[in-house]
Amino acid sequence: LRRRYGGGARTVIGMVSRLHRGKVHADLLAAFAKIPAGPNDIRLWLVGDGPERGRLGAQVRNLGLEDRVVFAGDRNDARDWTAAMDIFVHPTNAEGLPNAVLEAMAAGKPVISSRIDGLKELITPGIDGWLVEPGDTAALADAIQYVLDHPDEAAEVARAGAERVRTHFSLARQIGAYDELFRSLVAERAAPVSASDPR
């Protein structure tokens, strides 16, 4: 993937998400345009498709980023694309607990996302990722530039992010939590009810 779509760039930044307004790809493009780089320094991959594809393509042309941005479209191998990225960026206005971010963290990628519910519970800024305010493209650009300028720190934060996902958000842990919840509900339902209990 790096050989075919990397354009010889030393660094690949990417996002994996459906192209719609809720994910604010436009903010990522605006932030990416603020980062000074030659044509072979940094490339941005947008993996996914959706109703915003045409508008985002026009934005890329208006910003003069045609040689630096790749629209990969819908992919069955999105995890391979994530594995080939150096930095994973996921700006969004509304989110629960995005699988794309969990997978990027599990893959050991430095992750930059938005300071909103769900992601605030997942990422502690500067410890296992970075968060910026939604819609603040200058802060998003600064965060990306910071990660680019501090590769050793970014690698350490990425390792911490991978460990956090393995420890707290693994499939086995989620299954265990559901099992514990269901058992507690069954036990509560089976408990004898006294005459004074309103149930």
mmCIF file with all atom_site columns, N, CA and C in Angstrom, residues 15 68 107 187:
data_model
loop_
_atom_site.group_PDB
_atom_site.id
_atom_site.type_symbol
_atom_site.label_atom_id
_atom_site.label_alt_id
_atom_site.label_comp_id
_atom_site.label_asym_id
_atom_site.label_entity_id
_atom_site.label_seq_id
_atom_site.pdbx_PDB_ins_code
_atom_site.Cartn_x
_atom_site.Cartn_y
_atom_site.Cartn_z
_atom_site.occupancy
_atom_site.B_iso_or_equiv
_atom_site.pdbx_formal_charge
_atom_site.auth_seq_id
_atom_site.auth_comp_id
_atom_site.auth_asym_id
_atom_site.auth_atom_id
_atom_site.pdbx_PDB_model_num
ATOM 1  N N  . MET A 1 15  ? -7.199  8.450   7.855  1.00 0.00 ? 15  MET A N  1
ATOM 2  C CA . MET A 1 15  ? -8.475  8.346   8.556  1.00 0.00 ? 15  MET A CA 1
ATOM 3  C C  . MET A 1 15  ? -9.302  7.275   7.864  1.00 0.00 ? 15  MET A C  1
ATOM 4  N N  . ARG A 1 68  ? -1.223  15.298  -2.667 1.00 0.00 ? 68  ARG A N  1
ATOM 5  C CA . ARG A 1 68  ? -0.931  14.874  -1.293 1.00 0.00 ? 68  ARG A CA 1
ATOM 6  C C  . ARG A 1 68  ? -2.055  14.093  -0.631 1.00 0.00 ? 68  ARG A C  1
ATOM 7  N N  . ALA A 1 107 ? -3.384  -1.194  16.916 1.00 0.00 ? 107 ALA A N  1
ATOM 8  C CA . ALA A 1 107 ? -2.307  -1.403  15.941 1.00 0.00 ? 107 ALA A CA 1
ATOM 9  C C  . ALA A 1 107 ? -1.056  -0.604  16.286 1.00 0.00 ? 107 ALA A C  1
ATOM 10 N N  . ALA A 1 187 ? -29.426 -12.897 38.880 1.00 0.00 ? 187 ALA A N  1
ATOM 11 C CA . ALA A 1 187 ? -29.420 -13.097 40.324 1.00 0.00 ? 187 ALA A CA 1
ATOM 12 C C  . ALA A 1 187 ? -30.420 -12.172 41.003 1.00 0.00 ? 187 ALA A C  1
#
